[in-house]
CSV table of C-alpha atoms in Angstrom, one decimal:
chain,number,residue,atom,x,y,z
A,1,UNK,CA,204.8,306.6,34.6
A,2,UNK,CA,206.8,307.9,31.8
A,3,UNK,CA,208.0,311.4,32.9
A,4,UNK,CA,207.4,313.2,29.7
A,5,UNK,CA,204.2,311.8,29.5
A,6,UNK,CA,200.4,314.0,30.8
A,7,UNK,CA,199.3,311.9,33.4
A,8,UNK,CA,196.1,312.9,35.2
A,9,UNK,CA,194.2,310.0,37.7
A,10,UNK,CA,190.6,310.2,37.4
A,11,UNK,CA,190.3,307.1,38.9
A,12,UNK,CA,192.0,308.2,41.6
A,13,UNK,CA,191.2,304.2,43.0
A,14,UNK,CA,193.7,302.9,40.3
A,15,UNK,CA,197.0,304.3,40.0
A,16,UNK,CA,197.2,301.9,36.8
A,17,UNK,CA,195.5,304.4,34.8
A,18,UNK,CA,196.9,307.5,33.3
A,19,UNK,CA,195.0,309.6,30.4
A,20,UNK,CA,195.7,312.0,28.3
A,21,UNK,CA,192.1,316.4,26.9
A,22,UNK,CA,191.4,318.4,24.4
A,23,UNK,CA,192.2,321.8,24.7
A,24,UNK,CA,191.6,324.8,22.6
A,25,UNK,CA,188.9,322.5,21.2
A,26,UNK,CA,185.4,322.9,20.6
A,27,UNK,CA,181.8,321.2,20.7
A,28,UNK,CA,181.4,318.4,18.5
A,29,UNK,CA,177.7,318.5,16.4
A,30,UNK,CA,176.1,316.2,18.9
A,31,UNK,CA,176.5,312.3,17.5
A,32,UNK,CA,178.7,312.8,14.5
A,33,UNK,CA,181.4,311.2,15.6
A,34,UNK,CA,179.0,307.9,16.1
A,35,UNK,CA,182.4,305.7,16.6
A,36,UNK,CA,183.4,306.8,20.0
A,37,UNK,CA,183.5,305.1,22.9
A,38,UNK,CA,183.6,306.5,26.5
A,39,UNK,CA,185.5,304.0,28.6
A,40,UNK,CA,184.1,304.7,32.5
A,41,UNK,CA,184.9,303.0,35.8
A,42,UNK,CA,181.9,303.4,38.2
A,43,UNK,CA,180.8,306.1,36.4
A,44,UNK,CA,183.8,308.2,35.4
A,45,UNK,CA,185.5,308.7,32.6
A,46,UNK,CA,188.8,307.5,32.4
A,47,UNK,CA,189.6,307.3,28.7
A,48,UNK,CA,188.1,307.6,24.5
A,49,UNK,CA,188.1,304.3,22.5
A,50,UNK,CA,186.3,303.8,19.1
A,51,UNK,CA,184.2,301.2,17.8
A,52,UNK,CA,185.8,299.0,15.2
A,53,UNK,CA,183.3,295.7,15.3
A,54,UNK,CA,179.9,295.6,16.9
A,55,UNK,CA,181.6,294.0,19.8
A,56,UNK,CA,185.2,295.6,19.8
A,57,UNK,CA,186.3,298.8,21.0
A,58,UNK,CA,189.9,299.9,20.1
A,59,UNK,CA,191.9,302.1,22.3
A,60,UNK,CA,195.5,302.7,24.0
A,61,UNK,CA,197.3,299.9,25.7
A,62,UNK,CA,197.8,302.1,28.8
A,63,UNK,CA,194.3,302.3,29.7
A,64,UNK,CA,194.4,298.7,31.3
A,65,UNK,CA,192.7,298.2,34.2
A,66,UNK,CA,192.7,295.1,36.5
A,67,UNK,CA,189.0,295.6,36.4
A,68,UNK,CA,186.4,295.7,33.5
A,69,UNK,CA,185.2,299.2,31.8
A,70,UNK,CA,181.5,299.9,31.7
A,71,UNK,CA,181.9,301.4,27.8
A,72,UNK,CA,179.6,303.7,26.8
A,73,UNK,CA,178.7,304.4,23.4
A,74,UNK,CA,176.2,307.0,21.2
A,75,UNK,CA,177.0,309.6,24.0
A,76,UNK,CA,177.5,313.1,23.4
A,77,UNK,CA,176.9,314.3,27.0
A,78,UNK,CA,178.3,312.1,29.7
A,79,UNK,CA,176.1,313.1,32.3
A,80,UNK,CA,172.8,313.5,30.3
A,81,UNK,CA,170.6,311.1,29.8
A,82,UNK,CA,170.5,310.1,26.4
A,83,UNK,CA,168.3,308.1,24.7
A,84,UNK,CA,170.7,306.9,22.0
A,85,UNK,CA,173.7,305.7,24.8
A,86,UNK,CA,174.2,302.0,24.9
A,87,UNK,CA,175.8,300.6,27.5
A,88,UNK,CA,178.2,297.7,27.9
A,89,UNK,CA,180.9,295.7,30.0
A,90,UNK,CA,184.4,294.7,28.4
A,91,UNK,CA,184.9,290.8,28.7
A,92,UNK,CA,188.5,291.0,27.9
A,93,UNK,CA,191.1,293.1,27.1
A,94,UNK,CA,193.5,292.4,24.4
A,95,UNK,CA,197.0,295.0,24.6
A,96,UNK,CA,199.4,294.3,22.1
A,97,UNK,CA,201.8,291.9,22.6
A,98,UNK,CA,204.8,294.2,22.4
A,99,UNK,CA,203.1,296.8,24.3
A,100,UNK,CA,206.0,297.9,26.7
A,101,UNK,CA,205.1,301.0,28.4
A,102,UNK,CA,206.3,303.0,25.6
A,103,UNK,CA,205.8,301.6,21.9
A,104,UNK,CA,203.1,299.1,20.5
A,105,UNK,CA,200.4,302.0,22.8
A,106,UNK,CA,197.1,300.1,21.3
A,107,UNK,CA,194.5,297.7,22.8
A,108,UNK,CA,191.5,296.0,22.0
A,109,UNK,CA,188.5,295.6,24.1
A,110,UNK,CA,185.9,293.2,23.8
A,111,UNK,CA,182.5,293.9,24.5
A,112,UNK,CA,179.9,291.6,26.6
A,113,UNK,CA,177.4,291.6,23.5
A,114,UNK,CA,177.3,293.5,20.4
A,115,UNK,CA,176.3,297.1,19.9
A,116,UNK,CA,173.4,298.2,18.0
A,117,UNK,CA,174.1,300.0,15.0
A,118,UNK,CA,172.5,303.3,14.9
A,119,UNK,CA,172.1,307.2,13.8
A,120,UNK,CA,174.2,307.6,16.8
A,121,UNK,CA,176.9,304.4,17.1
A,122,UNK,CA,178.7,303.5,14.3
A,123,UNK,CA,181.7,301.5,13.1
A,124,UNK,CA,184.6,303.7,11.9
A,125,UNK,CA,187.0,302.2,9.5
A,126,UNK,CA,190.8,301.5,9.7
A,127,UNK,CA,192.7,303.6,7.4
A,128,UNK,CA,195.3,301.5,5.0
A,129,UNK,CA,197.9,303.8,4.2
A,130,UNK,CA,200.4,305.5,6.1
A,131,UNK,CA,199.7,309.0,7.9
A,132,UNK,CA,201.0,311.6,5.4
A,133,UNK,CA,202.7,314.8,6.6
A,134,UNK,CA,200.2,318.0,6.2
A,135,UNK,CA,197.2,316.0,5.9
A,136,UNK,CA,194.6,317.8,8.2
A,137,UNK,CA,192.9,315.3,10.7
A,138,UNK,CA,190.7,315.6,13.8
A,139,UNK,CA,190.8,314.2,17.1
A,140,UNK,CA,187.6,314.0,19.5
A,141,UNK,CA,187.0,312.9,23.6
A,142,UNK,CA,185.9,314.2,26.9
A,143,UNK,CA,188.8,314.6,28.4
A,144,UNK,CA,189.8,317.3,30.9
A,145,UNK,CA,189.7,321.0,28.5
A,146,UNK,CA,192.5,322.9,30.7
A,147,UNK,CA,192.5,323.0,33.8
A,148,UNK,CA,193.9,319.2,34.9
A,149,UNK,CA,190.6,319.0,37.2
A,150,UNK,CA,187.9,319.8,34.5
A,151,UNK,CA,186.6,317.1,32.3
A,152,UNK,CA,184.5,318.1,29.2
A,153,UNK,CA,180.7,317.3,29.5
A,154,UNK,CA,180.3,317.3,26.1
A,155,UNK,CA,182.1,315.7,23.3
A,156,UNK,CA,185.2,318.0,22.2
A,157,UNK,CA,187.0,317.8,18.9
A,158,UNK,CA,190.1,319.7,17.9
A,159,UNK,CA,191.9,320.3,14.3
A,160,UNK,CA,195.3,318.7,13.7
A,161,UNK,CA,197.9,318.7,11.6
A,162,UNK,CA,200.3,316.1,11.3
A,163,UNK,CA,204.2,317.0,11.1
A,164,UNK,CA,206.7,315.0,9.2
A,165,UNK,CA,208.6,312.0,11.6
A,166,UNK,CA,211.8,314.3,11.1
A,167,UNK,CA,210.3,317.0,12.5
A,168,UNK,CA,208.4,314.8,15.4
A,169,UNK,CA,212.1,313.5,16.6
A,170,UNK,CA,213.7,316.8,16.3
A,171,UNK,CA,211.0,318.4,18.4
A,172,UNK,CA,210.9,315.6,21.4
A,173,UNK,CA,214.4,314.8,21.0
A,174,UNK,CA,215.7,312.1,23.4
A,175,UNK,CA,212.1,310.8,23.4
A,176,UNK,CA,212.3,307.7,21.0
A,177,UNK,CA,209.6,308.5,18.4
A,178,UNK,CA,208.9,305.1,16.5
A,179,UNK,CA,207.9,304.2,12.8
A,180,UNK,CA,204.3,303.2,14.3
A,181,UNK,CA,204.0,306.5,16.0
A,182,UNK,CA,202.9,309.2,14.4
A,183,UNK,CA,202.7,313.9,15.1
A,184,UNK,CA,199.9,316.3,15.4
A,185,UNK,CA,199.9,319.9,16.3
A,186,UNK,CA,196.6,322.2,16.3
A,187,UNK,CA,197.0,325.3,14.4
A,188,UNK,CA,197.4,327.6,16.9
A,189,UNK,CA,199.2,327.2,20.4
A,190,UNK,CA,198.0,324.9,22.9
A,191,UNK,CA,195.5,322.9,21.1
A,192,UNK,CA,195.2,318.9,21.2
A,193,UNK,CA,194.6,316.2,23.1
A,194,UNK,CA,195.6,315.7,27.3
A,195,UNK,CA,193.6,314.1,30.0
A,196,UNK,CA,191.0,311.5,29.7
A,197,UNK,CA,191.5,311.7,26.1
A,198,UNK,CA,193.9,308.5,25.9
A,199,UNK,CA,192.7,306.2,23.4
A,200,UNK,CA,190.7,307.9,21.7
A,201,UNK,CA,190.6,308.3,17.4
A,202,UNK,CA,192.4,310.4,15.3
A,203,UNK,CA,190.3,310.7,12.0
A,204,UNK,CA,191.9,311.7,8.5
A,205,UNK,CA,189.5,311.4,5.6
A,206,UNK,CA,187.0,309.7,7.8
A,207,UNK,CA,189.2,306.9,9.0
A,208,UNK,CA,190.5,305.9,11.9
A,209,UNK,CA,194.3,306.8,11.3
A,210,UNK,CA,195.6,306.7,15.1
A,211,UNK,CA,194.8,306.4,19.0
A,212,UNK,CA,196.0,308.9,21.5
A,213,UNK,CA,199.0,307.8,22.8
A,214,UNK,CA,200.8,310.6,25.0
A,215,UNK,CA,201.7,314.8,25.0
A,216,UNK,CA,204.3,316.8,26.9
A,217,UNK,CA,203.9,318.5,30.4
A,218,UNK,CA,201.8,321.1,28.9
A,219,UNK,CA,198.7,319.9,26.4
A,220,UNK,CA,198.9,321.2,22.7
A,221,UNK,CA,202.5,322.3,23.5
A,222,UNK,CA,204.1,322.4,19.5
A,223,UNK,CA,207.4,322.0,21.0
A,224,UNK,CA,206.3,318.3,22.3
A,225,UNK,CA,203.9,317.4,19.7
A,226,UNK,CA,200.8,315.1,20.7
A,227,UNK,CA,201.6,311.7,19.8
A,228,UNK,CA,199.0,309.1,18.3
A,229,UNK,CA,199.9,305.1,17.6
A,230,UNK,CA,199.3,304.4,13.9
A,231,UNK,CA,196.6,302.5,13.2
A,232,UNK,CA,198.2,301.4,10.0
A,233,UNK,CA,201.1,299.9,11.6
A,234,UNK,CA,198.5,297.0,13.3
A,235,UNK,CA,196.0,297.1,11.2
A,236,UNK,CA,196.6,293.2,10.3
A,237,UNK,CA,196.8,293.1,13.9
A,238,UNK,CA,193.3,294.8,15.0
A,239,UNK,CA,191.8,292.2,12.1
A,240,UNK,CA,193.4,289.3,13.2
A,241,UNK,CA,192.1,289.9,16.8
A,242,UNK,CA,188.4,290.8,15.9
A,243,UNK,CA,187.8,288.2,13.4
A,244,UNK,CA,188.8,285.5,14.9
């Protein structure tokens, strides 16, 4: 465990697992954010993914388990039950091969059949270019919205803003910050991603532009701005994997 890394154990069964919740967020409009994936371990919900193929769900390389996820998709409650949900197993998980507790934070999961494309579960598509500095983006998941005990029944989403790689270094300072990392800070205090939300999307110009990677001690803290992997940086990657 990273020491400057959120860590909360919802599966408190696998020490493996640590996530990271939005807070200062809101309710999403119930299925508009058709690409998320809930990743659950006998029905709990451990960490976001998104749906990139009908049978592969992207998400953080630190949400590994020794065990496969039941992944749940079309969900907007996680505890109603929802005609539009689809449930699946994950046959194999696929981290990136210079995943090494820090950098390289992204995985691919592949599901036991394919989804169903619907109103409600959708594919969401890889952005191409680099994250751009002030470009205004939005991160989504059901992770825990404050308290470190408290996960969100309903999907949450949050406004970000993403900060320049100078100022990303200079605010975590002896925290390497990668090229394939990218910065987001919600426009007021104490709003972004923490726990449960690992691996799920951040969405700029409705694509998928990064996956929740790690905060600081204290969720949407500015001073230790959330950090996302960029999707760009293994996007040949993510193709490679799922089309062949």
């Amino acid at each position: 465990v990273q020491c400057f890394a959120v860590v909360v154990l919802f599966f408190n069964l696998s020490p493996l697992l640590k996530g990271s919740h939005i807070v200062g967020g809101r309710d999403a409009v119930p299925h508009s954010r058709p690409y998320m994936a809930s990743l659950q371990l006998r029905g709990r919900h451990g960490c976001g993914g998104l749906l990139v193929k009908e049978d592969f769900v992207l998400t953080a390389a630190h949400c590994e388990i020794p065990v496969p996820f039941t992944v749940v998709l079309g969900g907007d409650s996680l505890t109603a039950n929802e005609p539009s949900k689809q449930t699946f197993t994950t046959v194999r998980s696929i981290p990136h091969p210079n995943y090494d507790g820090h950098a390289n934070d992204i995985m691919l999961l592949r599901l036991n059949t394919k989804a169903n494309l619907t109103a409600a579960v959708q594919l969401i598509p890889l952005q191409r270019t680099r994250l751009r500095a002030g470009s205004n983006c939005i991160t989504a998941g059901w992770g825990d919205i404050g308290d470190n005990r408290t996960l969100a029944n309903r999907l949450q989403e949050v406004n970000v803003t993403i900060l320049s790689q100078g100022s990303c270094r200079e605010r975590w300072g002896a925290v390497p910050i990668t090229r394939s990392m990218g910065c987001g800070i919600g426009a007021d205090n104490f709003q972004g991603f923490c726990s449960g939300d690992s691996g799920g999307p951040l969405v700029c110009d409705g694509a998928a532009a990064g996956v929740v990677s790690f905060s600081g001690r204290r969720c949407g803290d500015p001073r230790t701005p959330d950090v996302y992997t960029r999707i760009s940086s293994f996007r040949d990657w993510i193709l490679n994997v799922i089309n062949n």
